[in-house]
PDB file of N, CA, C and O in Angstrom:
ATOM      1  N   MET A1076       0.551  -1.199  -0.092  1.00 60.00           N
ATOM      2  CA  MET A1076       0.080  -0.415   0.047  1.00 60.00           C
ATOM      3  C   MET A1076       1.093   1.145  -0.073  1.00 60.00           C
ATOM      4  O   MET A1076       0.727   2.095  -1.023  1.00 60.00           O
ATOM      5  N   LYS A1077       2.159   1.431   0.551  1.00 64.00           N
ATOM      6  CA  LYS A1077       2.613   2.486   0.713  1.00 64.00           C
ATOM      7  C   LYS A1077       3.424   2.576  -0.786  1.00 64.00           C
ATOM      8  O   LYS A1077       3.773   3.986  -0.740  1.00 64.00           O
ATOM      9  N   LYS A1078       3.968   1.440  -1.201  1.00 63.00           N
ATOM     10  CA  LYS A1078       4.668   1.696  -2.446  1.00 63.00           C
ATOM     11  C   LYS A1078       3.647   2.069  -3.288  1.00 63.00           C
ATOM     12  O   LYS A1078       4.246   2.755  -4.300  1.00 63.00           O
ATOM     13  N   ALA A1079       2.408   1.985  -3.370  1.00 62.00           N
ATOM     14  CA  ALA A1079       1.414   2.062  -4.557  1.00 62.00           C
ATOM     15  C   ALA A1079       1.129   3.969  -4.222  1.00 62.00           C
ATOM     16  O   ALA A1079       1.135   4.540  -5.034  1.00 62.00           O
ATOM     17  N   LEU A1080       1.002   4.411  -2.999  1.00 60.00           N
ATOM     18  CA  LEU A1080       1.059   5.825  -2.736  1.00 60.00           C
ATOM     19  C   LEU A1080       2.302   6.716  -3.069  1.00 60.00           C
ATOM     20  O   LEU A1080       1.821   7.277  -3.580  1.00 60.00           O
ATOM     21  N   PHE A1081       3.375   5.619  -2.747  1.00 57.00           N
ATOM     22  CA  PHE A1081       4.527   6.537  -3.264  1.00 57.00           C
ATOM     23  C   PHE A1081       4.732   6.607  -4.610  1.00 57.00           C
ATOM     24  O   PHE A1081       5.340   7.775  -5.080  1.00 57.00           O
ATOM     25  N   ARG A1082       4.278   5.534  -5.435  1.00 60.00           N
ATOM     26  CA  ARG A1082       4.326   5.554  -6.976  1.00 60.00           C
ATOM     27  C   ARG A1082       3.539   6.666  -7.042  1.00 60.00           C
ATOM     28  O   ARG A1082       3.940   7.398  -8.468  1.00 60.00           O
ATOM     29  N   THR A1083       2.364   6.864  -6.827  1.00 59.00           N
ATOM     30  CA  THR A1083       1.171   7.884  -7.492  1.00 59.00           C
ATOM     31  C   THR A1083       1.587   9.463  -7.077  1.00 59.00           C
ATOM     32  O   THR A1083       1.667  10.005  -7.706  1.00 59.00           O
ATOM     33  N   THR A1084       2.280   9.537  -5.692  1.00 58.00           N
ATOM     34  CA  THR A1084       2.872  10.649  -5.378  1.00 58.00           C
ATOM     35  C   THR A1084       3.587  10.846  -6.463  1.00 58.00           C
ATOM     36  O   THR A1084       3.944  12.273  -7.228  1.00 58.00           O
ATOM     37  N   VAL A1085       4.980  10.550  -6.673  1.00 48.00           N
ATOM     38  CA  VAL A1085       6.046  10.338  -7.524  1.00 48.00           C
ATOM     39  C   VAL A1085       5.622  10.817  -8.906  1.00 48.00           C
ATOM     40  O   VAL A1085       5.853  11.515  -9.854  1.00 48.00           O
ATOM     41  N   SER A1086       4.547  10.026  -9.425  1.00 48.00           N
ATOM     42  CA  SER A1086       4.305  10.101 -10.915  1.00 48.00           C
ATOM     43  C   SER A1086       3.109  11.663 -10.857  1.00 48.00           C
ATOM     44  O   SER A1086       3.773  12.041 -12.113  1.00 48.00           O
ATOM     45  N   ILE A1087       2.399  11.921 -10.228  1.00 60.00           N
ATOM     46  CA  ILE A1087       1.806  13.129 -10.241  1.00 60.00           C
ATOM     47  C   ILE A1087       2.530  14.329  -9.948  1.00 60.00           C
ATOM     48  O   ILE A1087       2.416  15.001 -11.004  1.00 60.00           O
ATOM     49  N   ALA A1088       4.076  14.243  -9.146  1.00 53.00           N
ATOM     50  CA  ALA A1088       4.824  14.974  -9.623  1.00 53.00           C
ATOM     51  C   ALA A1088       5.292  15.557 -10.706  1.00 53.00           C
ATOM     52  O   ALA A1088       5.882  16.411 -10.972  1.00 53.00           O
ATOM     53  N   ILE A1089       5.998  13.983 -11.277  1.00 60.00           N
ATOM     54  CA  ILE A1089       6.906  14.492 -12.292  1.00 60.00           C
ATOM     55  C   ILE A1089       5.621  14.798 -13.661  1.00 60.00           C
ATOM     56  O   ILE A1089       6.265  15.615 -14.529  1.00 60.00           O
ATOM     57  N   ILE A1090       4.348  14.185 -13.429  1.00 58.00           N
ATOM     58  CA  ILE A1090       3.645  14.605 -14.384  1.00 58.00           C
ATOM     59  C   ILE A1090       3.158  16.203 -14.491  1.00 58.00           C
ATOM     60  O   ILE A1090       3.336  17.366 -15.336  1.00 58.00           O
ATOM     61  N   SER A1091       3.175  16.881 -13.048  1.00 52.00           N
ATOM     62  CA  SER A1091       2.776  18.080 -12.719  1.00 52.00           C
ATOM     63  C   SER A1091       4.531  18.897 -13.350  1.00 52.00           C
ATOM     64  O   SER A1091       3.905  20.244 -14.135  1.00 52.00           O
ATOM     65  N   VAL A1092       5.721  18.797 -13.049  1.00 51.00           N
ATOM     66  CA  VAL A1092       6.717  18.989 -13.716  1.00 51.00           C
ATOM     67  C   VAL A1092       6.618  19.556 -14.939  1.00 51.00           C
ATOM     68  O   VAL A1092       6.863  20.329 -15.747  1.00 51.00           O
ATOM     69  N   VAL A1093       6.385  18.415 -15.863  1.00 49.00           N
ATOM     70  CA  VAL A1093       6.393  18.338 -17.370  1.00 49.00           C
ATOM     71  C   VAL A1093       5.320  19.424 -17.665  1.00 49.00           C
ATOM     72  O   VAL A1093       5.393  19.709 -18.645  1.00 49.00           O
ATOM     73  N   VAL A1094       4.021  19.393 -17.239  1.00 49.00           N
ATOM     74  CA  VAL A1094       2.932  20.191 -17.716  1.00 49.00           C
ATOM     75  C   VAL A1094       3.346  21.791 -17.281  1.00 49.00           C
ATOM     76  O   VAL A1094       2.969  22.672 -18.385  1.00 49.00           O
ATOM     77  N   LEU A1095       3.941  21.791 -16.385  1.00 50.00           N
ATOM     78  CA  LEU A1095       3.709  23.161 -15.833  1.00 50.00           C
ATOM     79  C   LEU A1095       5.167  23.775 -16.707  1.00 50.00           C
ATOM     80  O   LEU A1095       5.415  25.288 -16.714  1.00 50.00           O
ATOM     81  N   THR A1096       6.098  23.379 -16.666  1.00 49.00           N
ATOM     82  CA  THR A1096       7.462  23.568 -17.583  1.00 49.00           C
ATOM     83  C   THR A1096       7.181  23.221 -19.134  1.00 49.00           C
ATOM     84  O   THR A1096       8.196  23.961 -19.710  1.00 49.00           O
ATOM     85  N   SER A1097       6.405  22.931 -19.698  1.00 49.00           N
ATOM     86  CA  SER A1097       6.205  22.577 -21.143  1.00 49.00           C
ATOM     87  C   SER A1097       6.358  23.634 -21.699  1.00 49.00           C
ATOM     88  O   SER A1097       6.498  24.075 -23.000  1.00 49.00           O
ATOM     89  N   LYS A1098       5.461  24.838 -21.408  1.00 50.00           N
ATOM     90  CA  LYS A1098       5.448  25.973 -21.919  1.00 50.00           C
ATOM     91  C   LYS A1098       6.043  27.027 -21.513  1.00 50.00           C
ATOM     92  O   LYS A1098       6.441  28.337 -22.226  1.00 50.00           O
ATOM     93  N   ALA A1099       7.151  26.749 -20.852  1.00 50.00           N
ATOM     94  CA  ALA A1099       8.259  28.235 -20.346  1.00 50.00           C
ATOM     95  C   ALA A1099       9.125  28.631 -21.340  1.00 50.00           C
ATOM     96  O   ALA A1099       9.175  29.515 -21.434  1.00 50.00           O
ATOM     97  N   TYR A1100       9.161  27.537 -22.427  1.00 58.00           N
ATOM     98  CA  TYR A1100      10.526  27.689 -23.332  1.00 58.00           C
ATOM     99  C   TYR A1100       9.421  28.180 -24.632  1.00 58.00           C
ATOM    100  O   TYR A1100      10.293  28.762 -25.722  1.00 58.00           O
ATOM    101  N   GLY A1101       8.212  28.214 -24.584  1.00 70.00           N
ATOM    102  CA  GLY A1101       7.622  28.479 -25.559  1.00 70.00           C
ATOM    103  C   GLY A1101       7.165  27.711 -26.824  1.00 70.00           C
ATOM    104  O   GLY A1101       8.165  26.391 -27.174  1.00 70.00           O
ATOM    105  N   ASP A1102       6.422  27.833 -27.614  1.00 85.00           N
ATOM    106  CA  ASP A1102       6.494  26.452 -28.762  1.00 85.00           C
ATOM    107  C   ASP A1102       7.691  27.092 -29.930  1.00 85.00           C
ATOM    108  O   ASP A1102       7.619  28.213 -30.390  1.00 85.00           O
ATOM    109  N   THR A1103       7.634  26.198 -30.941  1.00 90.00           N
ATOM    110  CA  THR A1103       8.605  26.320 -32.409  1.00 90.00           C
ATOM    111  C   THR A1103       7.444  26.006 -33.333  1.00 90.00           C
ATOM    112  O   THR A1103       6.986  24.990 -33.256  1.00 90.00           O
ATOM    113  N   TYR A1104       7.622  27.062 -33.982  1.00 92.00           N
ATOM    114  CA  TYR A1104       6.926  26.961 -35.721  1.00 92.00           C
ATOM    115  C   TYR A1104       7.700  27.332 -36.597  1.00 92.00           C
ATOM    116  O   TYR A1104       8.858  27.561 -36.780  1.00 92.00           O
ATOM    117  N   ASN A1105       7.378  26.754 -37.774  1.00 93.00           N
ATOM    118  CA  ASN A1105       8.194  26.355 -39.322  1.00 93.00           C
ATOM    119  C   ASN A1105       7.590  27.543 -39.916  1.00 93.00           C
ATOM    120  O   ASN A1105       6.299  27.414 -40.099  1.00 93.00           O
ATOM    121  N   ALA A1106       8.422  28.278 -40.596  1.00 92.00           N
ATOM    122  CA  ALA A1106       7.572  29.006 -41.845  1.00 92.00           C
ATOM    123  C   ALA A1106       8.729  29.182 -42.686  1.00 92.00           C
ATOM    124  O   ALA A1106       9.972  29.206 -42.885  1.00 92.00           O
ATOM    125  N   SER A1107       8.268  28.811 -44.251  1.00 93.00           N
ATOM    126  CA  SER A1107       9.344  28.781 -45.094  1.00 93.00           C
ATOM    127  C   SER A1107       9.197  29.907 -46.070  1.00 93.00           C
ATOM    128  O   SER A1107       9.770  29.782 -47.158  1.00 93.00           O
ATOM    129  N   ASN A1108       7.790  30.646 -46.047  1.00 91.00           N
ATOM    130  CA  ASN A1108       7.825  31.913 -47.477  1.00 91.00           C
ATOM    131  C   ASN A1108       6.998  32.926 -46.260  1.00 91.00           C
ATOM    132  O   ASN A1108       6.564  32.976 -44.911  1.00 91.00           O
ATOM    133  N   PHE A1109       7.214  34.362 -46.738  1.00 89.00           N
ATOM    134  CA  PHE A1109       5.940  35.359 -46.095  1.00 89.00           C
ATOM    135  C   PHE A1109       4.853  35.281 -45.518  1.00 89.00           C
ATOM    136  O   PHE A1109       4.430  35.076 -44.739  1.00 89.00           O
ATOM    137  N   SER A1110       4.139  34.233 -46.537  1.00 91.00           N
ATOM    138  CA  SER A1110       2.388  34.324 -46.193  1.00 91.00           C
ATOM    139  C   SER A1110       2.828  33.308 -44.777  1.00 91.00           C
ATOM    140  O   SER A1110       2.019  33.283 -43.709  1.00 91.00           O
ATOM    141  N   GLU A1111       3.482  32.157 -44.548  1.00 92.00           N
ATOM    142  CA  GLU A1111       3.351  31.178 -43.554  1.00 92.00           C
ATOM    143  C   GLU A1111       4.133  32.003 -42.187  1.00 92.00           C
ATOM    144  O   GLU A1111       3.450  31.770 -41.017  1.00 92.00           O
ATOM    145  N   LEU A1112       5.071  33.115 -42.565  1.00 91.00           N
ATOM    146  CA  LEU A1112       5.397  33.697 -41.457  1.00 91.00           C
ATOM    147  C   LEU A1112       4.548  34.494 -41.244  1.00 91.00           C
ATOM    148  O   LEU A1112       4.155  34.558 -39.528  1.00 91.00           O
ATOM    149  N   GLU A1113       3.925  35.439 -41.779  1.00 92.00           N
ATOM    150  CA  GLU A1113       2.607  36.462 -41.692  1.00 92.00           C
ATOM    151  C   GLU A1113       1.594  35.655 -40.675  1.00 92.00           C
ATOM    152  O   GLU A1113       1.283  36.012 -39.439  1.00 92.00           O
ATOM    153  N   ASN A1114       1.207  34.348 -41.118  1.00 93.00           N
ATOM    154  CA  ASN A1114       0.388  33.792 -40.423  1.00 93.00           C
ATOM    155  C   ASN A1114       0.844  33.090 -39.042  1.00 93.00           C
ATOM    156  O   ASN A1114       0.082  33.443 -37.895  1.00 93.00           O
ATOM    157  N   VAL A1115       1.527  32.836 -38.799  1.00 92.00           N
ATOM    158  CA  VAL A1115       2.414  32.247 -37.373  1.00 92.00           C
ATOM    159  C   VAL A1115       2.609  33.180 -36.541  1.00 92.00           C
ATOM    160  O   VAL A1115       2.165  33.705 -35.369  1.00 92.00           O
ATOM    161  N   LEU A1116       3.202  34.521 -36.940  1.00 90.00           N
ATOM    162  CA  LEU A1116       3.158  35.864 -36.271  1.00 90.00           C
ATOM    163  C   LEU A1116       2.122  36.498 -35.639  1.00 90.00           C
ATOM    164  O   LEU A1116       1.653  36.870 -34.609  1.00 90.00           O
ATOM    165  N   PHE A1117       0.838  36.367 -36.595  1.00 90.00           N
ATOM    166  CA  PHE A1117      -0.316  36.794 -36.442  1.00 90.00           C
ATOM    167  C   PHE A1117      -0.686  36.341 -35.227  1.00 90.00           C
ATOM    168  O   PHE A1117      -1.795  36.685 -34.388  1.00 90.00           O
ATOM    169  N   GLU A1118      -1.134  34.691 -35.265  1.00 92.00           N
ATOM    170  CA  GLU A1118      -1.828  34.192 -34.516  1.00 92.00           C
ATOM    171  C   GLU A1118      -1.228  34.028 -32.877  1.00 92.00           C
ATOM    172  O   GLU A1118      -1.980  34.152 -32.173  1.00 92.00           O
ATOM    173  N   GLN A1119      -0.160  34.075 -32.811  1.00 90.00           N
ATOM    174  CA  GLN A1119       0.823  34.691 -31.661  1.00 90.00           C
ATOM    175  C   GLN A1119       0.316  35.469 -31.351  1.00 90.00           C
ATOM    176  O   GLN A1119       0.288  35.758 -29.870  1.00 90.00           O
ATOM    177  N   MET A1120       0.445  36.582 -32.002  1.00 87.00           N
ATOM    178  CA  MET A1120       0.202  38.238 -31.703  1.00 87.00           C
ATOM    179  C   MET A1120      -1.205  38.135 -31.005  1.00 87.00           C
ATOM    180  O   MET A1120      -1.634  38.876 -30.227  1.00 87.00           O
ATOM    181  N   LEU A1121      -2.075  37.748 -31.762  1.00 88.00           N
ATOM    182  CA  LEU A1121      -3.696  37.582 -31.243  1.00 88.00           C
ATOM    183  C   LEU A1121      -3.698  36.805 -29.744  1.00 88.00           C
ATOM    184  O   LEU A1121      -4.284  37.162 -29.355  1.00 88.00           O
ATOM    185  N   LYS A1122      -2.996  36.004 -29.642  1.00 88.00           N
ATOM    186  CA  LYS A1122      -2.906  35.154 -28.485  1.00 88.00           C
ATOM    187  C   LYS A1122      -2.133  36.077 -27.318  1.00 88.00           C
ATOM    188  O   LYS A1122      -2.129  35.216 -25.936  1.00 88.00           O
ATOM    189  N   TYR A1123      -1.288  36.878 -27.532  1.00 84.00           N
ATOM    190  CA  TYR A1123      -0.639  37.684 -26.750  1.00 84.00           C
ATOM    191  C   TYR A1123       0.640  36.551 -26.325  1.00 84.00           C
ATOM    192  O   TYR A1123       1.103  36.705 -24.733  1.00 84.00           O
ATOM    193  N   ASP A1124       0.992  35.740 -27.091  1.00 83.00           N
ATOM    194  CA  ASP A1124       2.395  34.592 -26.431  1.00 83.00           C
ATOM    195  C   ASP A1124       3.541  35.201 -26.933  1.00 83.00           C
ATOM    196  O   ASP A1124       3.953  35.886 -27.699  1.00 83.00           O
ATOM    197  N   GLU A1125       4.006  35.438 -25.748  1.00 81.00           N
ATOM    198  CA  GLU A1125       5.429  36.258 -25.463  1.00 81.00           C
ATOM    199  C   GLU A1125       6.308  35.056 -25.855  1.00 81.00           C
ATOM    200  O   GLU A1125       7.607  35.716 -26.068  1.00 81.00           O
ATOM    201  N   ASN A1126       6.582  33.894 -25.782  1.00 87.00           N
ATOM    202  CA  ASN A1126       7.617  32.939 -25.258  1.00 87.00           C
ATOM    203  C   ASN A1126       7.088  32.156 -26.930  1.00 87.00           C
ATOM    204  O   ASN A1126       6.252  30.982 -26.670  1.00 87.00           O
ATOM    205  N   PHE A1127       7.509  32.413 -28.036  1.00 87.00           N
ATOM    206  CA  PHE A1127       7.425  31.116 -29.274  1.00 87.00           C
ATOM    207  C   PHE A1127       8.742  31.685 -30.197  1.00 87.00           C
ATOM    208  O   PHE A1127       9.377  32.929 -30.103  1.00 87.00           O
ATOM    209  N   ASP A1128       9.185  30.586 -30.719  1.00 91.00           N
ATOM    210  CA  ASP A1128      10.277  30.332 -31.793  1.00 91.00           C
ATOM    211  C   ASP A1128       9.730  30.171 -33.008  1.00 91.00           C
ATOM    212  O   ASP A1128       8.354  29.283 -33.354  1.00 91.00           O
ATOM    213  N   ILE A1129      10.221  31.220 -34.392  1.00 90.00           N
ATOM    214  CA  ILE A1129       9.895  30.494 -35.203  1.00 90.00           C
ATOM    215  C   ILE A1129      11.487  30.105 -36.345  1.00 90.00           C
ATOM    216  O   ILE A1129      11.941  30.919 -36.492  1.00 90.00           O
ATOM    217  N   LYS A1130      11.146  28.911 -36.823  1.00 92.00           N
ATOM    218  CA  LYS A1130      12.398  28.815 -37.731  1.00 92.00           C
ATOM    219  C   LYS A1130      11.772  28.948 -39.092  1.00 92.00           C
ATOM    220  O   LYS A1130      10.862  28.018 -40.090  1.00 92.00           O
ATOM    221  N   TYR A1131      12.618  30.221 -39.572  1.00 91.00           N
ATOM    222  CA  TYR A1131      12.228  30.719 -40.756  1.00 91.00           C
ATOM    223  C   TYR A1131      13.128  30.310 -41.831  1.00 91.00           C
ATOM    224  O   TYR A1131      14.420  30.611 -41.454  1.00 91.00           O
ATOM    225  N   THR A1132      12.986  29.797 -42.754  1.00 92.00           N
ATOM    226  CA  THR A1132      13.781  29.304 -43.923  1.00 92.00           C
ATOM    227  C   THR A1132      13.897  30.286 -45.543  1.00 92.00           C
ATOM    228  O   THR A1132      14.377  29.784 -46.297  1.00 92.00           O
ATOM    229  N   GLY A1133      12.967  31.222 -45.069  1.00 88.00           N
ATOM    230  CA  GLY A1133      12.230  31.775 -46.424  1.00 88.00           C
ATOM    231  C   GLY A1133      13.337  32.813 -46.654  1.00 88.00           C
ATOM    232  O   GLY A1133      14.243  32.682 -46.288  1.00 88.00           O
ATOM    233  N   SER A1134      13.018  33.849 -47.619  1.00 88.00           N
ATOM    234  CA  SER A1134      13.917  35.428 -47.953  1.00 88.00           C
ATOM    235  C   SER A1134      14.050  36.158 -47.258  1.00 88.00           C
ATOM    236  O   SER A1134      12.850  35.815 -46.460  1.00 88.00           O
ATOM    237  N   TRP A1135      14.895  36.449 -46.896  1.00 88.00           N
ATOM    238  CA  TRP A1135      14.873  37.893 -45.982  1.00 88.00           C
ATOM    239  C   TRP A1135      14.679  39.425 -46.916  1.00 88.00           C
ATOM    240  O   TRP A1135      14.755  40.353 -46.559  1.00 88.00           O
ATOM    241  N   ASP A1136      14.688  38.983 -47.975  1.00 88.00           N
ATOM    242  CA  ASP A1136      13.971  40.584 -48.854  1.00 88.00           C
ATOM    243  C   ASP A1136      12.850  41.047 -48.673  1.00 88.00           C
ATOM    244  O   ASP A1136      11.919  40.059 -48.249  1.00 88.00           O
ATOM    245  N   ASN A1137      12.473  42.117 -48.062  1.00 84.00           N
ATOM    246  CA  ASN A1137      11.588  43.025 -47.541  1.00 84.00           C
ATOM    247  C   ASN A1137      11.077  42.225 -46.431  1.00 84.00           C
ATOM    248  O   ASN A1137       9.619  42.068 -46.348  1.00 84.00           O
ATOM    249  N   ILE A1138      11.716  41.963 -45.770  1.00 86.00           N
ATOM    250  CA  ILE A1138      11.234  41.506 -44.217  1.00 86.00           C
ATOM    251  C   ILE A1138      10.414  42.341 -43.364  1.00 86.00           C
ATOM    252  O   ILE A1138       9.714  42.037 -42.737  1.00 86.00           O
ATOM    253  N   GLU A1139      11.053  43.392 -43.280  1.00 87.00           N
ATOM    254  CA  GLU A1139      10.397  44.179 -42.606  1.00 87.00           C
ATOM    255  C   GLU A1139       8.735  44.703 -43.062  1.00 87.00           C
ATOM    256  O   GLU A1139       7.936  45.164 -42.136  1.00 87.00           O
ATOM    257  N   GLU A1140       8.772  44.471 -44.385  1.00 89.00           N
ATOM    258  CA  GLU A1140       7.464  44.946 -45.040  1.00 89.00           C
ATOM    259  C   GLU A1140       6.455  43.930 -44.851  1.00 89.00           C
ATOM    260  O   GLU A1140       5.090  44.162 -43.988  1.00 89.00           O
ATOM    261  N   THR A1141       7.125  42.416 -44.653  1.00 86.00           N
ATOM    262  CA  THR A1141       6.407  41.617 -43.992  1.00 86.00           C
ATOM    263  C   THR A1141       5.760  41.359 -42.300  1.00 86.00           C
ATOM    264  O   THR A1141       4.716  41.193 -42.006  1.00 86.00           O
ATOM    265  N   LEU A1142       6.877  41.769 -41.790  1.00 86.00           N
ATOM    266  CA  LEU A1142       6.441  41.906 -40.289  1.00 86.00           C
ATOM    267  C   LEU A1142       5.545  43.425 -40.234  1.00 86.00           C
ATOM    268  O   LEU A1142       4.615  43.430 -38.976  1.00 86.00           O
ATOM    269  N   GLN A1143       5.600  44.691 -40.775  1.00 88.00           N
ATOM    270  CA  GLN A1143       4.761  45.383 -40.739  1.00 88.00           C
ATOM    271  C   GLN A1143       3.242  44.878 -41.010  1.00 88.00           C
ATOM    272  O   GLN A1143       2.315  45.605 -40.792  1.00 88.00           O
ATOM    273  N   ASN A1144       2.866  43.857 -42.361  1.00 89.00           N
ATOM    274  CA  ASN A1144       1.733  43.372 -42.669  1.00 89.00           C
ATOM    275  C   ASN A1144       1.152  43.036 -41.399  1.00 89.00           C
ATOM    276  O   ASN A1144      -0.160  42.862 -41.141  1.00 89.00           O
ATOM    277  N   VAL A1145       1.758  42.389 -40.743  1.00 89.00           N
ATOM    278  CA  VAL A1145       1.074  41.188 -39.420  1.00 89.00           C
ATOM    279  C   VAL A1145       0.962  42.548 -38.448  1.00 89.00           C
ATOM    280  O   VAL A1145      -0.490  42.562 -38.177  1.00 89.00           O
ATOM    281  N   VAL A1146       1.517  43.226 -38.242  1.00 88.00           N
ATOM    282  CA  VAL A1146       1.070  44.379 -37.204  1.00 88.00           C
ATOM    283  C   VAL A1146      -0.110  45.223 -37.867  1.00 88.00           C
ATOM    284  O   VAL A1146      -1.107  45.743 -37.573  1.00 88.00           O
ATOM    285  N   ASP A1147      -0.294  45.378 -38.902  1.00 90.00           N
ATOM    286  CA  ASP A1147      -1.549  46.058 -39.664  1.00 90.00           C
ATOM    287  C   ASP A1147      -2.634  45.202 -39.921  1.00 90.00           C
ATOM    288  O   ASP A1147      -4.012  45.978 -40.404  1.00 90.00           O
ATOM    289  N   LYS A1148      -2.701  43.963 -40.110  1.00 89.00           N
ATOM    290  CA  LYS A1148      -3.899  43.082 -40.034  1.00 89.00           C
ATOM    291  C   LYS A1148      -4.349  43.685 -38.755  1.00 89.00           C
ATOM    292  O   LYS A1148      -5.916  43.405 -38.866  1.00 89.00           O
ATOM    293  N   ASP A1149      -4.813  44.179 -37.832  1.00 87.00           N
ATOM    294  CA  ASP A1149      -5.122  44.007 -36.776  1.00 87.00           C
ATOM    295  C   ASP A1149      -5.035  45.906 -36.222  1.00 87.00           C
ATOM    296  O   ASP A1149      -3.883  45.941 -35.538  1.00 87.00           O
ATOM    297  N   SER A1150      -6.270  46.477 -35.661  1.00 88.00           N
ATOM    298  CA  SER A1150      -6.238  47.424 -35.283  1.00 88.00           C
ATOM    299  C   SER A1150      -5.583  47.821 -34.184  1.00 88.00           C
ATOM    300  O   SER A1150      -5.013  48.828 -33.267  1.00 88.00           O
ATOM    301  N   TYR A1151      -5.900  46.660 -33.219  1.00 86.00           N
ATOM    302  CA  TYR A1151      -5.499  46.600 -31.488  1.00 86.00           C
ATOM    303  C   TYR A1151      -3.336  46.658 -31.594  1.00 86.00           C
ATOM    304  O   TYR A1151      -3.179  47.508 -31.254  1.00 86.00           O
ATOM    305  N   LEU A1152      -3.472  45.682 -32.362  1.00 83.00           N
ATOM    306  CA  LEU A1152      -1.769  45.578 -32.629  1.00 83.00           C
ATOM    307  C   LEU A1152      -1.215  46.656 -33.115  1.00 83.00           C
ATOM    308  O   LEU A1152      -0.181  46.913 -32.660  1.00 83.00           O
ATOM    309  N   ASN A1153      -1.992  47.305 -34.278  1.00 84.00           N
ATOM    310  CA  ASN A1153      -1.438  48.374 -34.925  1.00 84.00           C
ATOM    311  C   ASN A1153      -1.282  49.443 -34.275  1.00 84.00           C
ATOM    312  O   ASN A1153      -0.553  50.414 -33.979  1.00 84.00           O
ATOM    313  N   SER A1154      -2.244  49.549 -33.174  1.00 86.00           N
ATOM    314  CA  SER A1154      -2.175  50.989 -32.121  1.00 86.00           C
ATOM    315  C   SER A1154      -1.282  50.696 -30.738  1.00 86.00           C
ATOM    316  O   SER A1154      -1.057  51.443 -30.262  1.00 86.00           O
ATOM    317  N   ASN A1155      -0.828  49.439 -30.745  1.00 83.00           N
ATOM    318  CA  ASN A1155      -0.255  49.082 -29.373  1.00 83.00           C
ATOM    319  C   ASN A1155       1.246  48.489 -29.695  1.00 83.00           C
ATOM    320  O   ASN A1155       1.995  48.390 -28.500  1.00 83.00           O
ATOM    321  N   ILE A1156       1.804  48.812 -31.016  1.00 80.00           N
ATOM    322  CA  ILE A1156       2.966  48.349 -31.381  1.00 80.00           C
ATOM    323  C   ILE A1156       3.954  49.546 -31.998  1.00 80.00           C
ATOM    324  O   ILE A1156       3.305  49.676 -32.797  1.00 80.00           O
ATOM    325  N   LYS A1157       4.635  50.395 -31.201  1.00 79.00           N
ATOM    326  CA  LYS A1157       5.414  51.206 -31.791  1.00 79.00           C
ATOM    327  C   LYS A1157       6.092  51.376 -32.820  1.00 79.00           C
ATOM    328  O   LYS A1157       5.765  52.090 -33.601  1.00 79.00           O
ATOM    329  N   SER A1158       6.666  50.519 -32.835  1.00 76.00           N
ATOM    330  CA  SER A1158       7.778  49.895 -34.399  1.00 76.00           C
ATOM    331  C   SER A1158       8.134  48.255 -34.366  1.00 76.00           C
ATOM    332  O   SER A1158       8.116  47.789 -33.584  1.00 76.00           O
ATOM    333  N   VAL A1159       8.595  48.285 -35.614  1.00 73.00           N
ATOM    334  CA  VAL A1159       8.689  46.780 -35.887  1.00 73.00           C
ATOM    335  C   VAL A1159      10.167  46.868 -36.787  1.00 73.00           C
ATOM    336  O   VAL A1159      10.558  47.832 -37.121  1.00 73.00           O
TER     337      VAL A1159
END
């Protein structure tokens, strides 16, 4: 009985640590073009997600324009972001 209680307690502790720390480093998203990059950024900005990574493998030409397009999609984001 004591072993079962100990195992249950340890299992709950391990699950709690995994669940509580899984979001600490943020999620990682992939984007290979401007459209995918805009979609990922916009989705995360609407969620007010502060911790996320994007592995972007597309072109860097006009990247500032792409980032500004994300901000311009939503009037609330646009009014609250000072610069891109």
